Short mmCIF file of C-alpha atoms and ligand atoms in Angstrom, two decimals:
data_model
loop_
_atom_site.label_atom_id
_atom_site.label_comp_id
_atom_site.label_asym_id
_atom_site.label_seq_id
_atom_site.Cartn_x
_atom_site.Cartn_y
_atom_site.Cartn_z
CA UNK A 245 0.00 0.00 0.00
CA UNK A 246 1.50 3.34 -1.02
CA UNK A 247 1.84 6.29 1.30
CA UNK A 248 -1.20 8.47 0.76
CA UNK A 249 -3.60 5.62 -0.01
CA UNK A 250 -6.89 6.00 1.82
CA UNK A 251 -7.32 3.42 4.57
CA UNK A 252 -9.69 2.79 7.43
CA UNK A 253 -8.50 4.05 10.81
CA UNK A 254 -9.77 3.16 14.28
CA UNK A 255 -13.45 2.33 14.32
CA UNK A 256 -16.14 0.89 16.52
CA UNK A 257 -19.85 0.42 16.18
CA UNK A 258 -22.83 -0.75 18.16
CA UNK A 259 -26.19 0.24 19.59
CA UNK A 260 -26.26 3.43 21.60
CA UNK A 261 -28.53 4.12 24.55
CA UNK A 262 -30.57 0.93 24.74
CA UNK A 263 -33.25 1.66 27.31
CA UNK A 264 -33.63 -1.36 29.56
CA UNK A 265 -36.00 -1.77 32.47
CA UNK A 266 -35.80 -5.14 34.22
CA UNK A 267 -38.53 -6.06 36.70
CA UNK A 268 -37.76 -8.87 39.13
CA UNK A 269 -41.12 -10.24 40.21
CA UNK A 270 -40.34 -13.49 41.98
CA UNK A 271 -42.24 -12.21 45.02
CA UNK A 272 -45.05 -9.66 45.41
CA UNK A 273 -42.34 -7.14 46.30
CA UNK A 274 -41.01 -6.22 42.87
CA UNK A 275 -37.55 -4.82 42.15
CA UNK A 276 -36.75 -2.60 39.18
CA UNK A 277 -33.45 -1.95 37.48
CA UNK A 278 -33.36 0.85 34.91
CA UNK A 279 -30.34 1.22 32.64
CA UNK A 280 -29.33 2.96 29.44
CA UNK A 281 -26.78 0.68 27.78
CA UNK A 282 -24.39 1.32 24.90
CA UNK A 283 -22.43 -1.44 23.16
CA UNK A 284 -19.58 -0.68 20.75
CA UNK A 285 -17.66 -3.51 19.12
CA UNK A 286 -14.11 -3.36 17.81
CA UNK A 287 -12.42 -5.92 15.59
CA UNK A 288 -12.21 -7.04 11.99
CA UNK A 289 -14.75 -4.79 10.32
CA UNK A 290 -12.64 -3.38 7.50
CA UNK A 291 -14.50 -5.16 4.69
CA UNK A 292 -17.82 -3.74 5.75
CA UNK A 293 -16.41 -0.21 5.64
CA UNK A 294 -14.38 -0.54 2.45
CA UNK A 295 -16.51 -2.87 0.29
CA UNK A 296 -19.87 -3.13 2.03
CA UNK A 297 -19.35 -6.82 2.81
CA UNK A 298 -21.38 -7.43 5.98
CA UNK A 299 -20.27 -11.04 6.51
CA UNK A 300 -18.66 -10.25 9.86
CA UNK A 301 -20.99 -7.51 11.05
CA UNK A 302 -22.92 -8.32 14.22
CA UNK A 303 -25.92 -6.10 13.53
CA UNK A 304 -26.52 -3.33 16.03
CA UNK A 305 -30.08 -4.65 16.21
CA UNK A 306 -28.67 -8.00 17.36
CA UNK A 307 -26.55 -6.19 19.95
CA UNK A 308 -29.67 -4.47 21.27
CA UNK A 309 -31.57 -7.75 21.42
CA UNK A 310 -28.67 -9.33 23.28
CA UNK A 311 -28.88 -6.64 25.96
CA UNK A 312 -32.54 -7.51 26.55
CA UNK A 313 -32.02 -11.28 26.37
CA UNK A 314 -29.12 -11.12 28.83
CA UNK A 315 -31.24 -9.07 31.23
CA UNK A 316 -33.81 -11.88 31.17
CA UNK A 317 -31.42 -14.83 31.23
CA UNK A 318 -28.79 -13.56 33.66
CA UNK A 319 -30.46 -10.63 35.41
CA UNK A 320 -28.72 -7.27 35.68
CA UNK A 321 -27.05 -7.03 39.10
CA UNK A 322 -24.40 -4.36 39.16
CA UNK A 323 -24.11 -2.43 35.87
CA UNK A 324 -20.40 -3.25 35.84
CA UNK A 325 -21.02 -7.01 36.04
CA UNK A 326 -23.78 -6.78 33.44
CA UNK A 327 -21.44 -5.03 30.99
CA UNK A 328 -18.55 -7.41 31.64
CA UNK A 329 -20.86 -10.35 30.93
CA UNK A 330 -22.09 -8.77 27.68
CA UNK A 331 -18.55 -7.89 26.64
CA UNK A 332 -17.32 -11.44 27.21
CA UNK A 333 -20.19 -12.78 25.09
CA UNK A 334 -19.36 -10.58 22.10
CA UNK A 335 -15.59 -11.08 22.34
CA UNK A 336 -15.65 -14.83 23.10
CA UNK A 337 -18.47 -15.89 20.81
CA UNK A 338 -17.60 -13.88 17.68
CA UNK A 339 -13.98 -14.40 16.50
CA UNK A 340 -14.06 -11.14 14.51
CA UNK A 341 -14.78 -9.14 17.69
CA UNK A 342 -11.51 -8.41 19.49
CA UNK A 343 -12.77 -5.92 22.04
CA UNK A 344 -15.08 -3.03 22.60
CA UNK A 345 -16.49 -0.33 24.76
CA UNK A 346 -19.59 -0.90 26.86
CA UNK A 347 -21.29 1.80 28.87
CA UNK A 348 -24.28 2.03 31.17
CA UNK A 349 -26.13 4.72 33.06
CA UNK A 350 -28.29 3.56 35.94
CA UNK A 351 -31.46 5.50 36.74
CA UNK A 352 -32.51 5.35 40.37
CA UNK A 353 -36.03 4.65 41.60
CA UNK A 354 -37.32 4.69 45.17
CA UNK A 355 -40.47 3.01 46.38
CA UNK A 356 -43.44 5.32 46.85
CA UNK A 357 -44.39 5.51 50.51
CA UNK A 358 -48.05 4.77 51.25
CA UNK A 359 -49.12 5.35 54.86
CA UNK A 360 -45.44 5.43 55.74
CA UNK A 361 -44.77 2.02 54.16
CA UNK A 362 -42.78 1.44 50.96
CA UNK A 363 -45.09 0.22 48.21
CA UNK A 364 -44.49 -3.21 46.67
CA UNK A 365 -44.63 -2.20 43.04
CA UNK A 366 -44.97 1.58 42.74
CA UNK A 367 -41.86 3.68 42.36
CA UNK A 368 -40.77 7.31 42.02
CA UNK A 369 -37.70 8.36 40.03
CA UNK A 370 -35.30 10.00 42.42
CA UNK A 371 -33.57 13.24 41.65
CA UNK A 372 -30.30 11.69 42.72
CA UNK A 373 -27.14 11.57 40.68
CA UNK A 374 -26.81 9.11 37.83
CA UNK A 375 -24.55 6.13 38.43
CA UNK A 376 -22.47 5.38 35.34
CA UNK A 377 -19.96 2.79 34.22
CA UNK A 378 -17.71 2.17 31.21
CA UNK A 379 -16.10 -1.20 30.49
CA UNK A 380 -13.32 -1.53 27.94
CA UNK A 381 -12.34 -4.96 26.66
CA UNK A 382 -9.39 -5.97 24.47
CA UNK A 383 -8.96 -9.70 24.08
CA UNK A 384 -8.73 -11.17 27.56
CA UNK A 385 -8.07 -7.80 29.21
CA UNK A 386 -10.83 -5.72 30.78
CA UNK A 387 -10.81 -2.32 32.42
CA UNK A 388 -13.71 -1.02 34.47
CA UNK A 389 -14.41 2.57 35.46
CA UNK A 390 -17.35 3.53 37.61
CA UNK A 391 -18.68 6.88 38.63
CA UNK A 392 -21.59 9.24 38.78
CA UNK A 393 -22.68 12.55 37.33
CA UNK A 394 -24.81 15.38 38.62
CA UNK A 395 -24.50 14.89 42.37
CA UNK A 396 -25.37 18.43 43.38
CA UNK A 397 -23.88 19.24 46.76
CA UNK A 398 -23.58 22.39 48.83
CA UNK A 399 -22.04 23.40 52.11
CA UNK A 400 -23.20 26.62 53.66
CA UNK A 401 -19.94 27.27 55.49
CA UNK A 402 -16.53 25.64 55.91
CA UNK A 403 -15.18 27.13 52.67
CA UNK A 404 -12.66 29.92 52.11
CA UNK A 405 -10.99 31.42 49.06
CA UNK A 406 -8.20 33.94 49.48
CA UNK A 407 -4.53 34.51 48.75
CA UNK A 408 -4.93 34.50 44.97
CA UNK A 409 -2.99 37.00 42.82
CA UNK A 410 -4.50 40.42 42.28
CA UNK A 411 -3.95 42.37 39.09
CA UNK A 412 -5.80 45.31 37.57
CA UNK A 413 -8.57 42.96 36.37
CA UNK A 414 -9.19 41.36 39.76
CA UNK A 415 -12.39 42.36 41.49
CA UNK A 416 -13.20 39.20 43.47
CA UNK A 417 -12.98 39.78 47.20
CA UNK A 418 -11.21 37.42 49.53
CA UNK A 419 -13.44 35.37 51.78
CA UNK A 420 -13.02 33.14 54.80
CA UNK A 421 -16.64 32.02 54.78
CA UNK A 422 -18.58 31.30 51.63
CA UNK A 423 -21.02 28.79 50.19
CA UNK A 424 -19.30 25.98 48.30
CA UNK A 425 -21.58 24.24 45.85
CA UNK A 426 -20.93 21.99 42.91
CA UNK A 427 -22.37 19.24 40.79
CA UNK A 428 -19.90 16.39 41.15
CA UNK A 429 -18.95 14.26 38.21
CA UNK A 430 -16.66 11.54 39.55
CA UNK A 431 -15.08 8.58 37.82
CA UNK A 432 -12.73 6.03 39.25
CA UNK A 433 -10.85 3.14 37.68
CA UNK A 434 -10.85 -0.15 39.51
CA UNK A 435 -7.57 -2.04 39.68
CA UNK A 436 -9.23 -5.01 37.94
CA UNK A 437 -12.55 -6.53 36.94
CA UNK A 438 -12.85 -8.88 39.94
CA UNK A 439 -14.60 -6.50 42.29
CA UNK A 440 -17.88 -6.82 44.18
CA UNK A 441 -19.17 -3.70 42.45
CA UNK A 442 -22.52 -3.60 44.25
CA UNK A 443 -20.76 -3.56 47.61
CA UNK A 444 -17.89 -1.29 46.65
CA UNK A 445 -19.65 1.37 44.57
CA UNK A 446 -21.53 2.92 47.51
CA UNK A 447 -18.40 2.88 49.65
CA UNK A 448 -16.49 5.00 47.14
CA UNK A 449 -19.46 7.24 46.35
CA UNK A 450 -20.22 7.89 50.01
CA UNK A 451 -16.57 8.57 50.80
CA UNK A 452 -16.35 11.17 48.05
CA UNK A 453 -19.41 13.02 49.31
CA UNK A 454 -18.48 12.68 52.99
CA UNK A 455 -15.09 14.19 52.21
CA UNK A 456 -16.75 17.10 50.42
CA UNK A 457 -18.74 17.68 53.59
CA UNK A 458 -15.86 17.28 56.03
CA UNK A 459 -12.91 19.04 54.41
CA UNK A 460 -12.52 22.64 55.46
CA UNK A 461 -12.08 23.97 51.95
CA UNK A 462 -9.49 26.54 50.92
CA UNK A 463 -10.49 26.19 47.26
CA UNK A 464 -12.63 23.81 45.23
CA UNK A 465 -9.32 22.49 43.85
CA UNK A 466 -8.29 21.67 47.44
CA UNK A 467 -11.59 19.93 48.13
CA UNK A 468 -11.57 17.72 45.04
CA UNK A 469 -7.98 16.62 45.62
CA UNK A 470 -8.92 15.63 49.17
CA UNK A 471 -11.97 13.75 47.84
CA UNK A 472 -9.84 11.67 45.48
CA UNK A 473 -7.13 11.19 48.07
CA UNK A 474 -9.60 9.88 50.64
CA UNK A 475 -10.73 7.21 48.19
CA UNK A 476 -7.21 6.14 47.23
CA UNK A 477 -6.16 5.97 50.88
CA UNK A 478 -9.14 3.84 51.87
CA UNK A 479 -9.67 1.67 48.79
CA UNK A 480 -6.92 -0.62 47.50
CA UNK A 481 -9.13 -1.69 44.63
CA UNK A 482 -9.29 1.84 43.18
CA UNK A 483 -6.37 2.81 40.92
CA UNK A 484 -7.19 6.47 40.26
CA UNK A 485 -9.98 9.00 40.59
CA UNK A 486 -11.06 11.75 38.22
CA UNK A 487 -13.30 14.60 39.26
CA UNK A 488 -14.97 17.34 37.27
CA UNK A 489 -16.73 19.98 39.36
CA UNK A 490 -18.37 23.20 38.26
CA UNK A 491 -18.07 25.85 40.93
CA UNK A 492 -21.69 26.85 41.40
CA UNK A 493 -21.10 30.38 42.57
CA UNK A 494 -23.36 31.85 45.23
CA UNK A 495 -22.99 35.59 45.44
CA UNK A 496 -23.99 37.50 48.55
CA UNK A 497 -26.82 39.90 47.72
CA UNK A 498 -26.19 43.53 48.65
CA UNK A 499 -29.08 44.36 50.97
CA UNK A 500 -27.58 47.64 52.17
CA UNK A 501 -29.86 49.75 49.92
CA UNK A 502 -32.73 48.35 51.99
CA UNK A 503 -31.01 49.10 55.26
CA UNK A 504 -30.45 45.41 55.94
CA UNK A 505 -27.33 43.55 56.94
CA UNK A 506 -26.51 40.31 55.13
CA UNK A 507 -24.20 38.15 57.23
CA UNK A 508 -23.97 35.25 54.74
CA UNK A 509 -27.70 34.61 54.69
CA UNK A 510 -29.14 35.72 51.33
CA UNK A 511 -27.40 34.69 48.11
CA UNK A 512 -27.87 34.93 44.39
CA UNK A 513 -27.27 31.45 42.93
CA UNK A 514 -25.53 32.22 39.64
CA UNK A 515 -26.06 29.96 36.66
CA UNK A 516 -23.32 31.02 34.24
CA UNK A 517 -20.44 31.44 33.90
CA UNK A 518 -19.05 28.95 36.39
CA UNK A 519 -15.56 27.93 37.34
CA UNK A 520 -14.82 24.42 36.08
CA UNK A 521 -12.38 22.56 38.26
CA UNK A 522 -11.09 19.17 37.11
CA UNK A 523 -8.38 16.90 38.46
CA UNK A 524 -7.02 13.39 38.38
CA UNK A 525 -5.86 11.98 41.70
CA UNK A 526 -3.51 9.04 41.29
CA UNK A 527 -0.84 6.96 42.97
CA UNK A 528 2.67 8.10 42.17
CA UNK A 529 4.37 5.90 39.59
CA UNK A 530 1.22 3.89 38.85
CA UNK A 531 0.72 2.67 35.28
CA UNK A 532 -1.53 4.87 33.16
CA UNK A 533 -4.31 3.70 30.85
CA UNK A 534 -5.12 6.70 28.64
CA UNK A 535 -7.09 4.59 26.16
CA UNK A 536 -9.68 3.85 28.84
CA UNK A 537 -10.11 7.47 29.84
CA UNK A 538 -10.37 8.48 26.18
CA UNK A 539 -13.75 6.77 26.09
CA UNK A 540 -15.11 8.25 29.32
CA UNK A 541 -17.41 11.17 28.52
CA UNK A 542 -17.05 14.65 29.90
CA UNK A 543 -13.34 14.91 30.55
CA UNK A 544 -10.70 17.09 28.98
O1 LIG B 146 -12.48 27.45 44.72
C1 LIG B 146 -12.22 28.31 43.87
N1 LIG B 146 -11.21 28.11 42.98
C2 LIG B 146 -10.88 29.03 42.03
O2 LIG B 146 -9.93 28.81 41.22
C3 LIG B 146 -11.65 30.20 41.95
N2 LIG B 146 -11.63 31.28 41.12
C4 LIG B 146 -12.63 32.11 41.53
O3 LIG B 146 -12.93 33.18 40.95
N3 LIG B 146 -13.31 31.56 42.59
C5 LIG B 146 -12.70 30.40 42.86
N4 LIG B 146 -12.97 29.43 43.82
#
């Protein structure tokens, strides 16, 4: 092949955002699991792209059907386990599939309370954050990242911001007591695929949010580093943590024109612009896996 010939570069394909609701109804107390699943296969698909020969193409419709059939046959369980099981099927059962990317968002439901009791089969979607996972597979290797988006958190004190450089464009005042609010997007990479994800996910998630609450913040940068550090210190099965946090500014309203004092009580919650603070927290010298992070949405 001569230099300059047109060739196919990296590619993947699959079904995006398969909406799956699995009801477990073995007893009168039903359980629901609600996921949005994306499958993307990688492998020997050159002929399809270059000549239209579909001999090796596992149709995206088949991929979608497999998601539903696997939910019936194997149940869902943790989204991570569900994706690993799907990934192994596509890679092990189709020789042309060498790997892929598999992603799931989990939508949370609570039981509706009736007379103070949780109802057996009626649910309300919670406004909580969305749990997410991405699984990357290449041959026998698998990498799993878990995380969540849109966990909106606020502390009404315990946050300072001062000591920053001042130039002729600086108007921001220094403060030793402000509201700190953000919508946490957090992702962490597990050291391997053999993790009890259902047990470990809430441990990491709760630790991140508890650290947000407990750290006396000198900057949002300071807080998010401490959040990641707390997880790495407590969890041997987590290799690294990535956080993306918009600084949801709360500006003190000037009530002086109305003859009122405002000792950090009345704020204007600004929408835009917002500071966007992002960081990776990792173990020194640890091996990096940039190809996994390249497929995690929402990171620079
Ligand atoms: O926690 C903060 N970090 C910043 O970098 C910054 N910049 C700013 O204007 N406010 C803040 N707050």
